[in-house]
């Protein structure tokens, strides 16, 4: 039997749209099926001394520091994805490209395209922004527009725009189950 490419799923969209909540629900459902990759920005931020919204403001004011943060974030994400086999990630490099572009940096779209995501489960910013002391609200709607433009121009895989509210997890599970059913390589009988 010919080996298949890994299934590479990202729960995607700008911050404070319910991605991590959905990611956690998918982790409960598919705990033994996929490797789960946490949000790279949350993992990398402490390594770059970013702990609060005020820290983000200082980073945004320093293009060199911001570029260094994104470079570390991208490398961490790519390494985690490469080591994972079949995975579900809390975010993709497409959304990172949108943030980079919004802040005036080269978006590194080639990195996102190189990841060959199988399916993107997109959470739209219909949820009211919730301040948690870490996230920043600056530019969320503009970044979402950039993100969708980048997907439209550069992503050739399957994008599922999920509803907001309590029906979101079921819609995501249906999409993942359908994708798995159509993707799995079966032995001939």
Short mmCIF file of N, CA and C in Angstrom, two decimals:
data_model
loop_
_atom_site.label_atom_id
_atom_site.label_comp_id
_atom_site.label_asym_id
_atom_site.label_seq_id
_atom_site.Cartn_x
_atom_site.Cartn_y
_atom_site.Cartn_z
N UNK A 1 0.84 -1.17 0.00
CA UNK A 1 0.00 0.00 0.00
C UNK A 1 0.89 1.24 0.00
N UNK A 2 0.54 2.21 -0.81
CA UNK A 2 1.28 3.46 -0.89
C UNK A 2 1.01 4.27 0.37
N UNK A 3 2.06 4.78 1.03
CA UNK A 3 1.83 5.61 2.21
C UNK A 3 1.13 6.91 1.80
N UNK A 4 0.31 7.40 2.68
CA UNK A 4 -0.41 8.63 2.39
C UNK A 4 0.26 9.81 3.09
N UNK A 5 -0.03 10.99 2.59
CA UNK A 5 0.43 12.20 3.26
C UNK A 5 -0.32 12.35 4.56
N UNK A 6 0.28 12.98 5.56
CA UNK A 6 -0.43 13.19 6.82
C UNK A 6 -1.62 14.13 6.63
N UNK A 7 -2.60 13.95 7.48
CA UNK A 7 -3.73 14.88 7.52
C UNK A 7 -3.29 16.06 8.37
N UNK A 8 -3.40 17.26 7.79
CA UNK A 8 -2.91 18.48 8.43
C UNK A 8 -4.06 19.47 8.53
N UNK A 9 -4.67 19.56 9.69
CA UNK A 9 -5.84 20.40 9.91
C UNK A 9 -5.46 21.57 10.81
N UNK A 10 -5.94 22.76 10.46
CA UNK A 10 -5.74 23.92 11.33
C UNK A 10 -7.10 24.55 11.67
N UNK A 11 -7.27 24.85 12.94
CA UNK A 11 -8.40 25.67 13.39
C UNK A 11 -7.88 27.09 13.26
N UNK A 12 -8.51 27.89 12.40
CA UNK A 12 -7.87 29.13 11.97
C UNK A 12 -8.76 30.35 12.12
N UNK A 13 -8.12 31.51 12.06
CA UNK A 13 -8.79 32.79 12.16
C UNK A 13 -8.00 33.70 13.08
N UNK A 14 -8.44 34.95 13.14
CA UNK A 14 -7.75 35.93 13.99
C UNK A 14 -8.05 35.66 15.46
N UNK A 15 -7.40 36.40 16.33
CA UNK A 15 -7.53 36.12 17.76
C UNK A 15 -8.92 36.48 18.29
N UNK A 16 -9.27 35.77 19.34
CA UNK A 16 -10.52 35.96 20.06
C UNK A 16 -11.74 35.67 19.19
N UNK A 17 -11.67 34.54 18.48
CA UNK A 17 -12.81 34.11 17.67
C UNK A 17 -13.32 32.74 18.09
N UNK A 18 -12.77 32.19 19.15
CA UNK A 18 -13.20 30.88 19.64
C UNK A 18 -12.39 29.72 19.12
N UNK A 19 -11.23 30.00 18.53
CA UNK A 19 -10.39 28.92 17.98
C UNK A 19 -9.94 27.94 19.05
N UNK A 20 -9.43 28.46 20.14
CA UNK A 20 -8.89 27.57 21.18
C UNK A 20 -10.01 26.77 21.85
N UNK A 21 -11.16 27.38 22.02
CA UNK A 21 -12.30 26.65 22.57
C UNK A 21 -12.66 25.49 21.66
N UNK A 22 -12.71 25.74 20.35
CA UNK A 22 -13.00 24.68 19.39
C UNK A 22 -11.86 23.66 19.37
N UNK A 23 -10.63 24.12 19.38
CA UNK A 23 -9.46 23.24 19.40
C UNK A 23 -9.56 22.27 20.58
N UNK A 24 -9.92 22.78 21.75
CA UNK A 24 -10.06 21.92 22.94
C UNK A 24 -11.17 20.90 22.78
N UNK A 25 -12.29 21.30 22.16
CA UNK A 25 -13.39 20.35 21.91
C UNK A 25 -12.95 19.25 20.94
N UNK A 26 -12.20 19.63 19.91
CA UNK A 26 -11.71 18.63 18.95
C UNK A 26 -10.70 17.70 19.61
N UNK A 27 -9.94 18.22 20.54
CA UNK A 27 -8.96 17.39 21.25
C UNK A 27 -9.66 16.31 22.07
N UNK A 28 -10.79 16.64 22.66
CA UNK A 28 -11.57 15.64 23.40
C UNK A 28 -12.09 14.58 22.44
N UNK A 29 -12.60 15.02 21.31
CA UNK A 29 -13.21 14.10 20.34
C UNK A 29 -12.17 13.19 19.66
N UNK A 30 -11.03 13.75 19.31
CA UNK A 30 -10.05 13.03 18.48
C UNK A 30 -8.71 12.79 19.20
N UNK A 31 -8.76 12.65 20.50
CA UNK A 31 -7.54 12.56 21.31
C UNK A 31 -6.57 11.48 20.83
N UNK A 32 -7.09 10.35 20.38
CA UNK A 32 -6.22 9.26 19.97
C UNK A 32 -5.96 9.23 18.46
N UNK A 33 -6.60 10.12 17.71
CA UNK A 33 -6.50 10.12 16.25
C UNK A 33 -5.45 11.09 15.72
N UNK A 34 -5.29 12.23 16.42
CA UNK A 34 -4.42 13.31 15.94
C UNK A 34 -3.45 13.75 17.03
N UNK A 35 -2.34 14.32 16.59
CA UNK A 35 -1.49 15.10 17.48
C UNK A 35 -2.08 16.50 17.51
N UNK A 36 -2.12 17.11 18.68
CA UNK A 36 -2.68 18.45 18.82
C UNK A 36 -1.57 19.45 19.09
N UNK A 37 -1.50 20.48 18.23
CA UNK A 37 -0.46 21.50 18.30
C UNK A 37 -1.08 22.78 18.84
N UNK A 38 -0.62 23.24 20.01
CA UNK A 38 -1.21 24.45 20.59
C UNK A 38 -0.86 25.69 19.78
N UNK A 39 -1.54 26.78 20.10
CA UNK A 39 -1.32 28.05 19.41
C UNK A 39 0.14 28.49 19.58
N UNK A 40 0.83 28.63 18.46
CA UNK A 40 2.26 28.95 18.50
C UNK A 40 2.54 30.27 19.21
N UNK A 41 1.71 31.27 18.98
CA UNK A 41 1.95 32.58 19.61
C UNK A 41 1.93 32.47 21.13
N UNK A 42 1.03 31.65 21.66
CA UNK A 42 0.95 31.48 23.13
C UNK A 42 2.19 30.74 23.67
N UNK A 43 2.74 29.85 22.88
CA UNK A 43 3.93 29.11 23.31
C UNK A 43 5.17 30.00 23.23
N UNK A 44 5.27 30.75 22.15
CA UNK A 44 6.48 31.53 21.87
C UNK A 44 6.52 32.86 22.64
N UNK A 45 5.38 33.47 22.89
CA UNK A 45 5.35 34.80 23.53
C UNK A 45 6.17 34.85 24.82
N UNK A 46 6.02 33.91 25.75
CA UNK A 46 6.83 34.00 26.97
C UNK A 46 8.34 33.91 26.70
N UNK A 47 8.71 33.17 25.66
CA UNK A 47 10.14 33.08 25.31
C UNK A 47 10.69 34.43 24.85
N UNK A 48 9.77 35.28 24.37
CA UNK A 48 10.14 36.62 23.89
C UNK A 48 9.75 37.70 24.90
N UNK A 49 9.49 37.30 26.13
CA UNK A 49 9.14 38.22 27.22
C UNK A 49 7.85 39.00 26.93
N UNK A 50 6.87 38.31 26.33
CA UNK A 50 5.56 38.90 26.06
C UNK A 50 4.56 38.18 26.96
N UNK A 51 4.02 38.92 27.92
CA UNK A 51 3.10 38.32 28.88
C UNK A 51 1.75 39.04 28.95
N UNK A 52 1.71 40.30 28.49
CA UNK A 52 0.50 41.11 28.64
C UNK A 52 0.22 41.87 27.35
N UNK A 53 -0.96 42.47 27.29
CA UNK A 53 -1.31 43.32 26.16
C UNK A 53 -0.32 44.50 26.05
N UNK A 54 0.12 45.03 27.18
CA UNK A 54 1.10 46.13 27.17
C UNK A 54 2.42 45.68 26.55
N UNK A 55 2.82 44.44 26.81
CA UNK A 55 4.03 43.90 26.18
C UNK A 55 3.88 43.85 24.67
N UNK A 56 2.68 43.44 24.21
CA UNK A 56 2.42 43.42 22.76
C UNK A 56 2.57 44.82 22.17
N UNK A 57 2.07 45.83 22.87
CA UNK A 57 2.16 47.20 22.35
C UNK A 57 3.62 47.61 22.15
N UNK A 58 4.46 47.23 23.09
CA UNK A 58 5.90 47.54 22.95
C UNK A 58 6.51 46.78 21.77
N UNK A 59 6.12 45.53 21.59
CA UNK A 59 6.64 44.74 20.47
C UNK A 59 6.16 45.32 19.14
N UNK A 60 4.91 45.71 19.08
CA UNK A 60 4.36 46.29 17.84
C UNK A 60 5.07 47.59 17.47
N UNK A 61 5.59 48.29 18.44
CA UNK A 61 6.29 49.55 18.18
C UNK A 61 7.73 49.35 17.73
N UNK A 62 8.21 48.13 17.76
CA UNK A 62 9.61 47.82 17.42
C UNK A 62 9.62 46.79 16.28
N UNK A 63 9.70 47.24 15.02
CA UNK A 63 9.62 46.30 13.89
C UNK A 63 10.64 45.17 13.94
N UNK A 64 11.84 45.44 14.43
CA UNK A 64 12.85 44.38 14.49
C UNK A 64 12.46 43.31 15.51
N UNK A 65 11.98 43.76 16.65
CA UNK A 65 11.55 42.80 17.69
C UNK A 65 10.32 42.01 17.22
N UNK A 66 9.40 42.68 16.53
CA UNK A 66 8.21 42.00 16.01
C UNK A 66 8.60 40.97 14.95
N UNK A 67 9.50 41.33 14.05
CA UNK A 67 9.96 40.38 13.03
C UNK A 67 10.64 39.18 13.68
N UNK A 68 11.43 39.43 14.73
CA UNK A 68 12.09 38.33 15.43
C UNK A 68 11.06 37.41 16.08
N UNK A 69 10.03 38.01 16.68
CA UNK A 69 8.97 37.19 17.29
C UNK A 69 8.33 36.28 16.24
N UNK A 70 7.92 36.86 15.12
CA UNK A 70 7.26 36.06 14.09
C UNK A 70 8.18 34.98 13.52
N UNK A 71 9.45 35.27 13.38
CA UNK A 71 10.39 34.26 12.89
C UNK A 71 10.47 33.07 13.85
N UNK A 72 10.51 33.36 15.14
CA UNK A 72 10.54 32.28 16.14
C UNK A 72 9.21 31.51 16.11
N UNK A 73 8.10 32.25 16.02
CA UNK A 73 6.78 31.61 15.97
C UNK A 73 6.67 30.68 14.76
N UNK A 74 7.08 31.17 13.60
CA UNK A 74 7.00 30.35 12.37
C UNK A 74 7.85 29.10 12.49
N UNK A 75 9.07 29.25 12.99
CA UNK A 75 9.95 28.09 13.12
C UNK A 75 9.38 27.08 14.09
N UNK A 76 8.85 27.56 15.21
CA UNK A 76 8.24 26.65 16.20
C UNK A 76 7.07 25.89 15.56
N UNK A 77 6.20 26.61 14.85
CA UNK A 77 5.03 25.99 14.23
C UNK A 77 5.45 24.96 13.19
N UNK A 78 6.40 25.31 12.34
CA UNK A 78 6.82 24.37 11.30
C UNK A 78 7.45 23.11 11.91
N UNK A 79 8.26 23.28 12.93
CA UNK A 79 8.87 22.12 13.59
C UNK A 79 7.80 21.24 14.22
N UNK A 80 6.85 21.85 14.92
CA UNK A 80 5.77 21.08 15.56
C UNK A 80 4.96 20.32 14.52
N UNK A 81 4.65 20.98 13.40
CA UNK A 81 3.88 20.31 12.35
C UNK A 81 4.69 19.18 11.70
N UNK A 82 5.95 19.42 11.44
CA UNK A 82 6.78 18.40 10.80
C UNK A 82 6.95 17.16 11.67
N UNK A 83 6.94 17.35 12.97
CA UNK A 83 7.12 16.23 13.90
C UNK A 83 5.82 15.50 14.25
N UNK A 84 4.68 15.99 13.77
CA UNK A 84 3.39 15.54 14.29
C UNK A 84 2.73 14.37 13.57
N UNK A 85 3.00 14.12 12.32
CA UNK A 85 2.17 13.17 11.58
C UNK A 85 0.81 13.81 11.33
N UNK A 86 -0.29 13.08 11.55
CA UNK A 86 -1.62 13.66 11.44
C UNK A 86 -1.81 14.63 12.60
N UNK A 87 -2.25 15.88 12.30
CA UNK A 87 -2.39 16.85 13.38
C UNK A 87 -3.58 17.76 13.20
N UNK A 88 -3.97 18.35 14.32
CA UNK A 88 -4.87 19.50 14.35
C UNK A 88 -4.13 20.59 15.10
N UNK A 89 -3.96 21.74 14.43
CA UNK A 89 -3.21 22.86 15.02
C UNK A 89 -4.17 23.98 15.37
N UNK A 90 -3.86 24.67 16.46
CA UNK A 90 -4.60 25.87 16.86
C UNK A 90 -3.97 27.05 16.13
N UNK A 91 -4.34 27.20 14.84
CA UNK A 91 -3.81 28.25 13.99
C UNK A 91 -2.90 27.70 12.91
N UNK A 92 -2.78 28.47 11.83
CA UNK A 92 -1.90 28.08 10.71
C UNK A 92 -0.94 29.22 10.41
N UNK A 93 -0.02 28.96 9.52
CA UNK A 93 0.88 30.03 9.10
C UNK A 93 0.19 31.02 8.16
N UNK A 94 -1.01 30.70 7.67
CA UNK A 94 -1.75 31.68 6.89
C UNK A 94 -2.20 32.85 7.76
N UNK A 95 -2.67 32.57 8.96
CA UNK A 95 -3.08 33.67 9.84
C UNK A 95 -1.85 34.45 10.31
N UNK A 96 -0.74 33.77 10.52
CA UNK A 96 0.50 34.47 10.87
C UNK A 96 0.91 35.42 9.74
N UNK A 97 0.74 34.96 8.49
CA UNK A 97 1.05 35.82 7.34
C UNK A 97 0.19 37.08 7.35
N UNK A 98 -1.08 36.95 7.71
CA UNK A 98 -1.96 38.12 7.77
C UNK A 98 -1.51 39.10 8.85
N UNK A 99 -1.12 38.59 10.01
CA UNK A 99 -0.61 39.47 11.06
C UNK A 99 0.67 40.17 10.62
N UNK A 100 1.57 39.41 10.01
CA UNK A 100 2.82 40.01 9.53
C UNK A 100 2.52 41.13 8.54
N UNK A 101 1.61 40.86 7.60
CA UNK A 101 1.28 41.87 6.60
C UNK A 101 0.65 43.11 7.24
N UNK A 102 -0.24 42.91 8.19
CA UNK A 102 -0.90 44.04 8.87
C UNK A 102 0.14 44.94 9.54
N UNK A 103 1.16 44.35 10.13
CA UNK A 103 2.17 45.13 10.84
C UNK A 103 3.33 45.56 9.94
N UNK A 104 3.15 45.47 8.61
CA UNK A 104 4.11 46.02 7.67
C UNK A 104 5.33 45.15 7.40
N UNK A 105 5.24 43.87 7.75
CA UNK A 105 6.34 42.95 7.52
C UNK A 105 6.06 42.09 6.29
N UNK A 106 7.10 41.51 5.71
CA UNK A 106 6.93 40.53 4.64
C UNK A 106 6.05 39.41 5.20
N UNK A 107 4.94 39.09 4.55
CA UNK A 107 4.03 38.11 5.12
C UNK A 107 4.51 36.66 5.10
N UNK A 108 5.58 36.38 4.38
CA UNK A 108 6.10 35.01 4.30
C UNK A 108 5.03 34.01 3.86
N UNK A 109 4.26 34.40 2.87
CA UNK A 109 3.19 33.53 2.37
C UNK A 109 3.75 32.21 1.86
N UNK A 110 4.97 32.24 1.34
CA UNK A 110 5.58 30.99 0.85
C UNK A 110 5.68 29.95 1.96
N UNK A 111 5.89 30.38 3.20
CA UNK A 111 5.95 29.42 4.31
C UNK A 111 4.58 28.78 4.54
N UNK A 112 3.54 29.59 4.51
CA UNK A 112 2.18 29.06 4.70
C UNK A 112 1.82 28.07 3.59
N UNK A 113 2.10 28.45 2.36
CA UNK A 113 1.78 27.58 1.22
C UNK A 113 2.55 26.27 1.33
N UNK A 114 3.78 26.32 1.81
CA UNK A 114 4.62 25.12 1.88
C UNK A 114 4.09 24.10 2.89
N UNK A 115 3.21 24.50 3.79
CA UNK A 115 2.73 23.60 4.83
C UNK A 115 1.69 22.60 4.32
N UNK A 116 1.08 22.84 3.19
CA UNK A 116 0.14 21.89 2.57
C UNK A 116 -0.95 21.43 3.55
N UNK A 117 -1.62 22.40 4.18
CA UNK A 117 -2.72 22.05 5.08
C UNK A 117 -3.81 21.33 4.30
N UNK A 118 -4.36 20.29 4.89
CA UNK A 118 -5.42 19.52 4.26
C UNK A 118 -6.74 20.25 4.31
N UNK A 119 -7.02 20.87 5.45
CA UNK A 119 -8.29 21.55 5.66
C UNK A 119 -8.09 22.64 6.70
N UNK A 120 -8.73 23.79 6.46
CA UNK A 120 -8.73 24.88 7.43
C UNK A 120 -10.16 25.04 7.96
N UNK A 121 -10.30 24.97 9.27
CA UNK A 121 -11.58 25.18 9.94
C UNK A 121 -11.56 26.62 10.45
N UNK A 122 -12.25 27.52 9.76
CA UNK A 122 -12.12 28.95 10.05
C UNK A 122 -13.21 29.45 10.99
N UNK A 123 -12.75 30.15 12.01
CA UNK A 123 -13.62 30.80 12.99
C UNK A 123 -13.60 32.30 12.68
N UNK A 124 -14.76 32.84 12.38
CA UNK A 124 -14.87 34.25 12.00
C UNK A 124 -14.99 35.14 13.24
N UNK A 125 -14.61 36.41 13.11
CA UNK A 125 -14.64 37.31 14.27
C UNK A 125 -16.02 37.85 14.59
N UNK A 126 -16.99 36.99 14.65
CA UNK A 126 -18.34 37.42 15.01
C UNK A 126 -18.51 37.48 16.53
N UNK A 127 -17.56 36.91 17.23
CA UNK A 127 -17.58 36.90 18.69
C UNK A 127 -17.04 38.24 19.18
N UNK A 128 -17.66 38.81 20.19
CA UNK A 128 -17.17 40.05 20.77
C UNK A 128 -15.79 39.82 21.37
N UNK A 129 -14.89 40.75 21.12
CA UNK A 129 -13.53 40.62 21.63
C UNK A 129 -13.55 40.59 23.15
N UNK A 130 -12.91 39.60 23.73
CA UNK A 130 -12.84 39.45 25.19
C UNK A 130 -11.43 39.76 25.66
N UNK A 131 -11.29 40.76 26.48
CA UNK A 131 -9.98 41.12 27.01
C UNK A 131 -9.59 40.11 28.07
N UNK A 132 -8.41 39.55 27.92
CA UNK A 132 -7.91 38.58 28.91
C UNK A 132 -6.57 39.00 29.50
N UNK A 133 -6.14 40.23 29.18
CA UNK A 133 -4.87 40.72 29.69
C UNK A 133 -3.68 40.36 28.82
N UNK A 134 -3.88 39.40 27.89
CA UNK A 134 -2.79 38.97 27.02
C UNK A 134 -3.04 39.41 25.57
N UNK A 135 -4.23 39.15 25.08
CA UNK A 135 -4.52 39.45 23.67
C UNK A 135 -4.63 40.94 23.44
N UNK A 136 -4.42 41.32 22.17
CA UNK A 136 -4.57 42.72 21.78
C UNK A 136 -5.67 42.80 20.73
N UNK A 137 -6.49 43.84 20.83
CA UNK A 137 -7.63 43.98 19.92
C UNK A 137 -7.29 44.76 18.66
N UNK A 138 -6.15 45.39 18.63
CA UNK A 138 -5.76 46.25 17.52
C UNK A 138 -5.88 45.53 16.17
N UNK A 139 -6.69 46.10 15.29
CA UNK A 139 -6.73 45.67 13.90
C UNK A 139 -7.39 44.34 13.60
N UNK A 140 -8.14 43.77 14.56
CA UNK A 140 -8.67 42.42 14.36
C UNK A 140 -9.47 42.29 13.07
N UNK A 141 -10.38 43.21 12.80
CA UNK A 141 -11.20 43.10 11.58
C UNK A 141 -10.37 43.28 10.32
N UNK A 142 -9.41 44.22 10.35
CA UNK A 142 -8.53 44.41 9.19
C UNK A 142 -7.66 43.18 8.95
N UNK A 143 -7.17 42.58 10.03
CA UNK A 143 -6.35 41.37 9.89
C UNK A 143 -7.19 40.23 9.34
N UNK A 144 -8.45 40.15 9.75
CA UNK A 144 -9.34 39.12 9.22
C UNK A 144 -9.53 39.29 7.70
N UNK A 145 -9.67 40.51 7.24
CA UNK A 145 -9.79 40.77 5.80
C UNK A 145 -8.52 40.32 5.08
N UNK A 146 -7.36 40.69 5.63
CA UNK A 146 -6.09 40.26 5.02
C UNK A 146 -5.99 38.73 4.99
N UNK A 147 -6.37 38.10 6.10
CA UNK A 147 -6.33 36.63 6.19
C UNK A 147 -7.18 36.01 5.09
N UNK A 148 -8.41 36.48 4.93
CA UNK A 148 -9.28 35.91 3.90
C UNK A 148 -8.77 36.18 2.49
N UNK A 149 -8.18 37.36 2.26
CA UNK A 149 -7.58 37.64 0.96
C UNK A 149 -6.40 36.71 0.68
N UNK A 150 -5.58 36.47 1.68
CA UNK A 150 -4.44 35.56 1.51
C UNK A 150 -4.94 34.16 1.18
N UNK A 151 -5.96 33.69 1.91
CA UNK A 151 -6.51 32.36 1.61
C UNK A 151 -7.04 32.30 0.18
N UNK A 152 -7.78 33.30 -0.20
CA UNK A 152 -8.38 33.32 -1.54
C UNK A 152 -7.32 33.29 -2.64
N UNK A 153 -6.22 33.97 -2.41
CA UNK A 153 -5.18 34.07 -3.43
C UNK A 153 -4.17 32.93 -3.41
N UNK A 154 -3.97 32.30 -2.24
CA UNK A 154 -2.82 31.40 -2.12
C UNK A 154 -3.13 29.99 -1.60
N UNK A 155 -4.30 29.76 -1.07
CA UNK A 155 -4.60 28.45 -0.48
C UNK A 155 -5.50 27.66 -1.42
N UNK A 156 -5.09 26.45 -1.73
CA UNK A 156 -5.85 25.63 -2.69
C UNK A 156 -6.59 24.47 -2.02
N UNK A 157 -6.48 24.34 -0.73
CA UNK A 157 -7.15 23.25 -0.02
C UNK A 157 -8.58 23.61 0.36
N UNK A 158 -9.11 22.83 1.25
CA UNK A 158 -10.50 22.98 1.68
C UNK A 158 -10.59 23.95 2.87
N UNK A 159 -11.46 24.96 2.72
CA UNK A 159 -11.73 25.91 3.80
C UNK A 159 -13.17 25.73 4.23
N UNK A 160 -13.38 25.52 5.52
CA UNK A 160 -14.72 25.41 6.08
C UNK A 160 -14.92 26.61 7.00
N UNK A 161 -15.84 27.51 6.63
CA UNK A 161 -16.16 28.64 7.49
C UNK A 161 -17.24 28.18 8.46
N UNK A 162 -16.88 28.11 9.72
CA UNK A 162 -17.75 27.54 10.73
C UNK A 162 -18.71 28.58 11.29
N UNK A 163 -19.90 28.13 11.68
CA UNK A 163 -20.83 29.05 12.33
C UNK A 163 -20.32 29.41 13.72
N UNK A 164 -20.78 30.53 14.23
CA UNK A 164 -20.45 30.84 15.62
C UNK A 164 -21.54 30.23 16.50
N UNK A 165 -21.29 30.21 17.78
CA UNK A 165 -22.29 29.70 18.70
C UNK A 165 -22.17 28.22 18.97
N UNK A 166 -23.20 27.67 19.62
CA UNK A 166 -23.12 26.29 20.10
C UNK A 166 -23.07 25.24 18.98
N UNK A 167 -23.44 25.61 17.76
CA UNK A 167 -23.40 24.63 16.66
C UNK A 167 -22.00 24.49 16.06
N UNK A 168 -21.06 25.35 16.45
CA UNK A 168 -19.71 25.32 15.88
C UNK A 168 -19.01 23.97 16.08
N UNK A 169 -18.93 23.43 17.31
CA UNK A 169 -18.20 22.16 17.46
C UNK A 169 -18.77 21.03 16.61
N UNK A 170 -20.09 20.91 16.56
CA UNK A 170 -20.69 19.85 15.74
C UNK A 170 -20.38 20.05 14.26
N UNK A 171 -20.42 21.29 13.79
CA UNK A 171 -20.09 21.57 12.39
C UNK A 171 -18.64 21.20 12.09
N UNK A 172 -17.74 21.50 13.02
CA UNK A 172 -16.33 21.17 12.82
C UNK A 172 -16.13 19.66 12.83
N UNK A 173 -16.77 18.97 13.74
CA UNK A 173 -16.65 17.50 13.81
C UNK A 173 -17.19 16.86 12.54
N UNK A 174 -18.31 17.33 12.04
CA UNK A 174 -18.85 16.81 10.76
C UNK A 174 -17.84 17.02 9.63
N UNK A 175 -17.22 18.19 9.59
CA UNK A 175 -16.24 18.49 8.54
C UNK A 175 -15.03 17.58 8.65
N UNK A 176 -14.52 17.38 9.86
CA UNK A 176 -13.34 16.52 10.05
C UNK A 176 -13.69 15.08 9.73
N UNK A 177 -14.82 14.60 10.24
CA UNK A 177 -15.23 13.21 9.96
C UNK A 177 -15.40 12.98 8.46
N UNK A 178 -16.01 13.92 7.77
CA UNK A 178 -16.19 13.79 6.32
C UNK A 178 -14.84 13.78 5.61
N UNK A 179 -13.95 14.65 6.03
CA UNK A 179 -12.63 14.68 5.41
C UNK A 179 -11.89 13.37 5.62
N UNK A 180 -11.93 12.85 6.85
CA UNK A 180 -11.25 11.58 7.16
C UNK A 180 -11.84 10.46 6.31
N UNK A 181 -13.16 10.40 6.22
CA UNK A 181 -13.82 9.33 5.46
C UNK A 181 -13.40 9.34 3.99
N UNK A 182 -13.15 10.51 3.46
CA UNK A 182 -12.78 10.62 2.05
C UNK A 182 -11.28 10.61 1.81
N UNK A 183 -10.48 10.64 2.87
CA UNK A 183 -9.05 10.75 2.74
C UNK A 183 -8.32 9.46 3.07
N UNK A 184 -8.85 8.66 3.94
CA UNK A 184 -8.15 7.48 4.40
C UNK A 184 -7.89 6.50 3.26
N UNK A 185 -6.66 6.04 3.18
CA UNK A 185 -6.29 5.03 2.18
C UNK A 185 -6.67 3.67 2.75
N UNK A 186 -7.42 2.91 1.97
CA UNK A 186 -7.86 1.58 2.43
C UNK A 186 -7.16 0.48 1.64
N UNK A 187 -6.90 -0.62 2.31
CA UNK A 187 -6.33 -1.79 1.63
C UNK A 187 -7.37 -2.38 0.68
N UNK A 188 -6.97 -2.84 -0.49
CA UNK A 188 -7.92 -3.52 -1.38
C UNK A 188 -8.37 -4.83 -0.75
N UNK A 189 -9.63 -5.20 -1.03
CA UNK A 189 -10.16 -6.46 -0.49
C UNK A 189 -9.81 -7.63 -1.36
#
